[in-house]
Amino acid sequence: MSDSDIEDSSAPLIEHLAELRTRIIRAALAFIVGMVICFAVASPILDFLLVPIEKSMRALGNPNPVMQYTAPQEYFFTLIRISMVGGLAISFPVIAYQLWRFVAPGLYRNEKNAFLPFLVASPLLFLAGAAFAHYVVVPLAMTFFLGFADLPSFVGALVANGGDVVAATSDTGIDIVFNGKVNESLDITLKMIVAFGICFQLPVLLTLMGKAGLATAAGLRGTRKYAVVGILTVAALVTPPDVTTQLILFIVVYGLYEISIFLVAHVEKKRTEELRAAGVLDEDEDLYSGFDDDDK
């Protein structure tokens, strides 16, 4: 290979690297701008994220819920964390657009048409998962954890007083009081929001794999038992150690798995019809042997 051939082959690579650098810089600037915007309103965002624990404390008899921080810098860095998560959420459309502009020139028209809907569906599904976690799962988890401290104390007092409910409620010994730290309480909320937001991406991921030929409806049906074990493991790792939230996450994610099978089957059906229309397949031929009539 001559020197001129090497230079010709290296020129496109340099152009792609320059394009990548430009896209990364624009995405980073969008993230920084989003982070600054969120930091300006970080305190109201924190109040919104702490609503589930506030309602749980009020429901358990605390008329004036109070959260505390024990280090001078703790509250500031809590706002920074909120700003980073919020900035990523705000800037995600810009980041996704920059990614799309970098990848799109290398895609065919049909590949662009196939990829673009998932680019729109992904943030919507993440928001749906985050909203489900914030309004349903986090309140259940907070109620379980905060109420759990009262139950053993009451049962112990009930046993000590021979089953007398009046005596047990009038003399319960040392009161166990929840003095919540802002960063620790927020950590549970953010983990649940991120976990459910990511889990709601399952239909997007599996459908994209189906379009790329990396997953089939028949294969997903055949791995249901392994999917159940995997989902149960994920539910045990990312949720608090109570059965209620783990069961909710399992039911939701497994439902999304079944929806993904239907979507992949629909992709397979559409691709088979296109190949038949193009004359690649005969009318009695099917590109995917695992396609059931119930999914067509």
CSV table of C-alpha atoms in Angstrom, one decimal:
chain,number,residue,atom,x,y,z
A,1,MET,CA,0.0,0.0,0.0
A,2,SER,CA,1.4,3.4,-1.0
A,3,ASP,CA,1.6,6.5,1.2
A,4,SER,CA,-1.2,8.1,-0.7
A,5,ASP,CA,-3.5,5.1,-0.1
A,6,ILE,CA,-2.8,5.4,3.6
A,7,GLU,CA,-3.6,9.1,3.7
A,8,ASP,CA,-6.9,8.5,1.8
A,9,SER,CA,-7.9,5.8,4.2
A,10,SER,CA,-7.0,7.8,7.3
A,11,ALA,CA,-8.9,11.0,6.2
A,12,PRO,CA,-12.4,9.6,6.7
A,13,LEU,CA,-11.4,8.3,10.2
A,14,ILE,CA,-10.1,11.7,11.2
A,15,GLU,CA,-13.3,13.3,9.9
A,16,HIS,CA,-15.4,10.8,12.0
A,17,LEU,CA,-13.3,11.5,15.1
A,18,ALA,CA,-13.8,15.3,14.6
A,19,GLU,CA,-17.5,14.7,14.1
A,20,LEU,CA,-17.6,12.6,17.3
A,21,ARG,CA,-15.8,15.2,19.3
A,22,THR,CA,-18.2,17.9,18.1
A,23,ARG,CA,-21.2,15.8,19.1
A,24,ILE,CA,-19.7,14.9,22.5
A,25,ILE,CA,-18.9,18.6,23.2
A,26,ARG,CA,-22.5,19.6,22.3
A,27,ALA,CA,-24.0,16.9,24.5
A,28,ALA,CA,-21.7,17.8,27.4
A,29,LEU,CA,-22.7,21.5,27.1
A,30,ALA,CA,-26.4,20.5,27.0
A,31,PHE,CA,-25.9,18.4,30.2
A,32,ILE,CA,-24.1,21.3,32.0
A,33,VAL,CA,-26.9,23.8,31.0
A,34,GLY,CA,-29.5,21.3,32.2
A,35,MET,CA,-27.6,20.8,35.4
A,36,VAL,CA,-27.4,24.5,36.1
A,37,ILE,CA,-31.1,24.9,35.4
A,38,CYS,CA,-31.9,22.1,37.8
A,39,PHE,CA,-29.6,23.4,40.5
A,40,ALA,CA,-31.5,26.7,40.4
A,41,VAL,CA,-34.7,24.9,41.4
A,42,ALA,CA,-33.1,22.0,43.2
A,43,SER,CA,-34.8,22.7,46.5
A,44,PRO,CA,-38.3,22.4,45.1
A,45,ILE,CA,-37.3,19.3,43.2
A,46,LEU,CA,-36.0,17.8,46.5
A,47,ASP,CA,-39.3,18.7,48.2
A,48,PHE,CA,-41.1,16.9,45.4
A,49,LEU,CA,-38.9,13.8,45.7
A,50,LEU,CA,-39.5,13.6,49.4
A,51,VAL,CA,-43.3,13.8,49.1
A,52,PRO,CA,-43.7,10.0,49.4
A,53,ILE,CA,-41.8,9.8,52.7
A,54,GLU,CA,-43.6,12.9,54.0
A,55,LYS,CA,-47.0,11.4,53.3
A,56,SER,CA,-45.9,8.1,54.9
A,57,MET,CA,-44.8,9.9,58.1
A,58,ARG,CA,-48.0,11.9,58.3
A,59,ALA,CA,-50.1,8.7,57.8
A,60,LEU,CA,-48.2,7.1,60.7
A,61,GLY,CA,-49.1,9.9,63.0
A,62,ASN,CA,-46.3,12.5,62.6
A,63,PRO,CA,-48.1,15.8,62.1
A,64,ASN,CA,-44.8,17.7,61.4
A,65,PRO,CA,-42.3,15.6,59.4
A,66,VAL,CA,-38.7,16.8,59.7
A,67,MET,CA,-35.7,15.7,57.7
A,68,GLN,CA,-32.1,16.5,58.9
A,69,TYR,CA,-28.6,16.6,57.6
A,70,THR,CA,-25.6,16.0,59.9
A,71,ALA,CA,-22.7,17.4,57.9
A,72,PRO,CA,-22.3,21.0,56.7
A,73,GLN,CA,-21.7,20.0,53.1
A,74,GLU,CA,-24.4,17.3,53.0
A,75,TYR,CA,-27.3,19.4,51.9
A,76,PHE,CA,-25.2,21.1,49.2
A,77,PHE,CA,-24.0,17.8,47.7
A,78,THR,CA,-27.6,16.5,47.9
A,79,LEU,CA,-28.7,19.4,45.7
A,80,ILE,CA,-25.7,18.6,43.4
A,81,ARG,CA,-26.9,15.0,43.0
A,82,ILE,CA,-30.4,16.2,42.2
A,83,SER,CA,-29.0,18.6,39.7
A,84,MET,CA,-26.9,15.9,37.9
A,85,VAL,CA,-29.9,13.5,37.6
A,86,GLY,CA,-32.2,16.3,36.6
A,87,GLY,CA,-29.7,17.8,34.1
A,88,LEU,CA,-29.3,14.4,32.5
A,89,ALA,CA,-33.1,14.1,32.2
A,90,ILE,CA,-33.4,17.5,30.7
A,91,SER,CA,-30.5,17.2,28.3
A,92,PHE,CA,-31.4,13.7,27.2
A,93,PRO,CA,-33.3,14.8,24.0
A,94,VAL,CA,-30.2,16.9,23.0
A,95,ILE,CA,-27.8,14.0,23.8
A,96,ALA,CA,-30.0,11.6,21.9
A,97,TYR,CA,-30.3,14.0,18.9
A,98,GLN,CA,-26.5,14.3,18.8
A,99,LEU,CA,-26.1,10.5,18.9
A,100,TRP,CA,-28.7,10.3,16.1
A,101,ARG,CA,-26.9,12.9,13.9
A,102,PHE,CA,-23.6,10.9,14.4
A,103,VAL,CA,-25.1,7.5,13.6
A,104,ALA,CA,-27.7,8.5,11.0
A,105,PRO,CA,-25.4,9.1,8.0
A,106,GLY,CA,-24.2,5.4,8.2
A,107,LEU,CA,-27.8,4.0,8.2
A,108,TYR,CA,-30.0,3.1,5.3
A,109,ARG,CA,-33.4,4.8,4.9
A,110,ASN,CA,-35.3,1.8,6.3
A,111,GLU,CA,-32.8,1.5,9.2
A,112,LYS,CA,-33.4,5.2,10.1
A,113,ASN,CA,-37.2,4.7,10.0
A,114,ALA,CA,-36.8,1.7,12.3
A,115,PHE,CA,-34.5,3.3,14.8
A,116,LEU,CA,-36.1,6.7,15.2
A,117,PRO,CA,-39.3,5.6,16.9
A,118,PHE,CA,-37.3,3.8,19.6
A,119,LEU,CA,-35.3,7.0,20.1
A,120,VAL,CA,-38.6,8.7,21.0
A,121,ALA,CA,-40.1,5.8,23.0
A,122,SER,CA,-37.1,5.3,25.2
A,123,PRO,CA,-37.3,8.6,27.3
A,124,LEU,CA,-41.1,8.2,27.4
A,125,LEU,CA,-40.8,4.7,28.9
A,126,PHE,CA,-38.2,5.9,31.3
A,127,LEU,CA,-40.5,8.7,32.5
A,128,ALA,CA,-43.3,6.2,32.8
A,129,GLY,CA,-41.2,3.9,35.0
A,130,ALA,CA,-39.9,6.8,37.1
A,131,ALA,CA,-43.5,8.1,37.7
A,132,PHE,CA,-44.6,4.6,38.6
A,133,ALA,CA,-41.8,4.3,41.1
A,134,HIS,CA,-42.4,7.7,42.6
A,135,TYR,CA,-46.2,7.5,43.0
A,136,VAL,CA,-46.7,3.8,43.7
A,137,VAL,CA,-43.6,1.9,44.7
A,138,VAL,CA,-41.7,4.4,46.9
A,139,PRO,CA,-44.8,5.2,49.1
A,140,LEU,CA,-45.3,1.5,49.7
A,141,ALA,CA,-41.6,1.0,50.6
A,142,MET,CA,-41.6,4.0,52.9
A,143,THR,CA,-44.8,2.9,54.6
A,144,PHE,CA,-43.3,-0.6,55.2
A,145,PHE,CA,-40.0,0.6,56.6
A,146,LEU,CA,-41.4,3.4,58.8
A,147,GLY,CA,-44.3,1.3,60.1
A,148,PHE,CA,-42.1,-1.7,60.7
A,149,ALA,CA,-40.4,0.1,63.7
A,150,ASP,CA,-43.8,0.6,65.4
A,151,LEU,CA,-45.0,-3.0,65.1
A,152,PRO,CA,-42.4,-4.8,67.1
A,153,SER,CA,-42.6,-2.3,69.9
A,154,PHE,CA,-46.4,-2.6,70.1
A,155,VAL,CA,-46.3,-6.5,70.0
A,156,GLY,CA,-43.6,-6.5,72.7
A,157,ALA,CA,-45.7,-4.2,75.0
A,158,LEU,CA,-48.8,-6.3,74.3
A,159,VAL,CA,-47.0,-9.5,75.4
A,160,ALA,CA,-45.5,-7.8,78.4
A,161,ASN,CA,-49.0,-6.7,79.6
A,162,GLY,CA,-50.6,-10.0,79.1
A,163,GLY,CA,-52.6,-9.1,76.0
A,164,ASP,CA,-54.1,-5.9,77.5
A,165,VAL,CA,-54.3,-3.5,74.6
A,166,VAL,CA,-55.0,-0.5,76.7
A,167,ALA,CA,-52.0,-1.0,78.9
A,168,ALA,CA,-49.8,-1.8,75.9
A,169,THR,CA,-50.7,1.4,74.2
A,170,SER,CA,-50.3,3.5,77.4
A,171,ASP,CA,-46.9,2.2,78.4
A,172,THR,CA,-44.7,1.3,75.5
A,173,GLY,CA,-41.4,2.0,77.1
A,174,ILE,CA,-38.8,3.8,75.0
A,175,ASP,CA,-40.2,5.4,71.9
A,176,ILE,CA,-38.4,4.6,68.6
A,177,VAL,CA,-38.4,7.8,66.6
A,178,PHE,CA,-37.4,8.2,63.0
A,179,ASN,CA,-34.9,11.1,62.4
A,180,GLY,CA,-34.5,10.9,58.7
A,181,LYS,CA,-31.4,12.1,56.9
A,182,VAL,CA,-32.0,13.9,53.6
A,183,ASN,CA,-29.3,12.2,51.6
A,184,GLU,CA,-30.2,8.7,52.8
A,185,SER,CA,-33.9,9.1,52.2
A,186,LEU,CA,-33.3,10.7,48.8
A,187,ASP,CA,-30.9,7.8,48.0
A,188,ILE,CA,-33.8,5.3,48.3
A,189,THR,CA,-36.1,7.4,46.1
A,190,LEU,CA,-33.5,7.9,43.4
A,191,LYS,CA,-32.5,4.3,43.3
A,192,MET,CA,-36.1,3.2,42.9
A,193,ILE,CA,-36.8,5.8,40.2
A,194,VAL,CA,-33.7,4.9,38.2
A,195,ALA,CA,-34.3,1.1,38.6
A,196,PHE,CA,-37.9,1.3,37.4
A,197,GLY,CA,-36.9,3.7,34.6
A,198,ILE,CA,-34.3,1.3,33.3
A,199,CYS,CA,-36.5,-1.7,33.7
A,200,PHE,CA,-39.2,0.0,31.6
A,201,GLN,CA,-36.6,0.0,28.7
A,202,LEU,CA,-37.0,-3.7,28.3
A,203,PRO,CA,-39.5,-3.5,25.4
A,204,VAL,CA,-37.3,-1.1,23.5
A,205,LEU,CA,-34.2,-3.2,24.0
A,206,LEU,CA,-35.8,-6.5,23.0
A,207,THR,CA,-37.6,-5.0,20.1
A,208,LEU,CA,-34.4,-3.5,18.8
A,209,MET,CA,-32.7,-6.9,19.2
A,210,GLY,CA,-35.6,-8.4,17.2
A,211,LYS,CA,-35.1,-5.9,14.4
A,212,ALA,CA,-31.4,-6.7,14.3
A,213,GLY,CA,-32.1,-10.4,14.3
A,214,LEU,CA,-30.5,-10.9,17.7
A,215,ALA,CA,-33.7,-12.1,19.3
A,216,THR,CA,-36.8,-13.9,18.1
A,217,ALA,CA,-40.2,-14.4,19.6
A,218,ALA,CA,-39.7,-18.2,19.7
A,219,GLY,CA,-36.4,-17.7,21.6
A,220,LEU,CA,-38.0,-15.3,24.1
A,221,ARG,CA,-40.8,-17.8,24.7
A,222,GLY,CA,-38.3,-20.6,25.2
A,223,THR,CA,-36.4,-18.6,27.8
A,224,ARG,CA,-39.4,-17.6,30.0
A,225,LYS,CA,-38.3,-19.7,32.9
A,226,TYR,CA,-34.8,-18.1,32.8
A,227,ALA,CA,-36.3,-14.7,32.4
A,228,VAL,CA,-38.4,-15.3,35.6
A,229,VAL,CA,-35.3,-16.2,37.6
A,230,GLY,CA,-33.4,-13.2,36.2
A,231,ILE,CA,-36.3,-10.8,36.9
A,232,LEU,CA,-36.6,-12.1,40.5
A,233,THR,CA,-32.9,-11.6,41.0
A,234,VAL,CA,-33.0,-8.1,39.7
A,235,ALA,CA,-36.0,-7.3,41.9
A,236,ALA,CA,-34.2,-8.6,44.9
A,237,LEU,CA,-31.1,-6.5,44.2
A,238,VAL,CA,-32.6,-3.1,43.2
A,239,THR,CA,-35.6,-2.9,45.5
A,240,PRO,CA,-35.7,-2.6,49.3
A,241,PRO,CA,-35.8,-5.9,51.2
A,242,ASP,CA,-39.6,-6.1,51.4
A,243,VAL,CA,-41.8,-8.5,49.5
A,244,THR,CA,-44.3,-5.9,48.4
A,245,THR,CA,-42.0,-3.8,46.2
A,246,GLN,CA,-40.1,-6.9,45.0
A,247,LEU,CA,-43.4,-8.4,43.9
A,248,ILE,CA,-44.5,-5.2,42.2
A,249,LEU,CA,-41.3,-4.9,40.3
A,250,PHE,CA,-41.4,-8.6,39.2
A,251,ILE,CA,-45.0,-8.3,38.0
A,252,VAL,CA,-44.3,-5.1,36.1
A,253,VAL,CA,-41.1,-6.3,34.5
A,254,TYR,CA,-42.5,-9.7,33.6
A,255,GLY,CA,-45.5,-8.0,32.0
A,256,LEU,CA,-43.1,-5.9,30.0
A,257,TYR,CA,-41.3,-9.1,29.0
A,258,GLU,CA,-44.5,-10.5,27.6
A,259,ILE,CA,-45.2,-7.3,25.8
A,260,SER,CA,-41.8,-7.5,24.3
A,261,ILE,CA,-42.5,-11.0,22.9
A,262,PHE,CA,-45.6,-9.6,21.2
A,263,LEU,CA,-43.6,-6.7,19.7
A,264,VAL,CA,-40.8,-8.9,18.5
A,265,ALA,CA,-43.4,-11.2,16.9
A,266,HIS,CA,-45.0,-8.2,15.2
A,267,VAL,CA,-41.6,-7.2,13.8
A,268,GLU,CA,-41.1,-10.7,12.5
A,269,LYS,CA,-44.5,-10.8,10.9
A,270,LYS,CA,-43.9,-7.4,9.2
A,271,ARG,CA,-40.5,-8.5,7.9
A,272,THR,CA,-41.9,-11.7,6.6
A,273,GLU,CA,-44.6,-9.8,4.7
A,274,GLU,CA,-42.1,-7.4,3.2
A,275,LEU,CA,-39.9,-10.3,2.0
A,276,ARG,CA,-43.0,-12.0,0.5
A,277,ALA,CA,-44.0,-8.8,-1.3
A,278,ALA,CA,-40.4,-8.5,-2.6
A,279,GLY,CA,-40.6,-12.1,-3.9
A,280,VAL,CA,-37.8,-13.4,-1.7
A,281,LEU,CA,-40.2,-15.7,0.1
A,282,ASP,CA,-43.1,-17.8,-1.2
A,283,GLU,CA,-46.5,-17.4,0.3
A,284,ASP,CA,-46.3,-20.6,2.2
A,285,GLU,CA,-42.8,-19.9,3.6
A,286,ASP,CA,-42.2,-18.2,7.0
A,287,LEU,CA,-39.0,-16.6,7.9
A,288,TYR,CA,-39.5,-17.4,11.6
A,289,SER,CA,-40.5,-20.9,12.6
A,290,GLY,CA,-41.4,-19.8,16.1
A,291,PHE,CA,-44.2,-17.4,15.1
A,292,ASP,CA,-47.5,-18.4,16.7
A,293,ASP,CA,-50.9,-17.6,15.3
A,294,ASP,CA,-51.8,-15.9,18.6
A,295,ASP,CA,-49.1,-13.3,18.0
A,296,LYS,CA,-50.0,-12.5,14.4
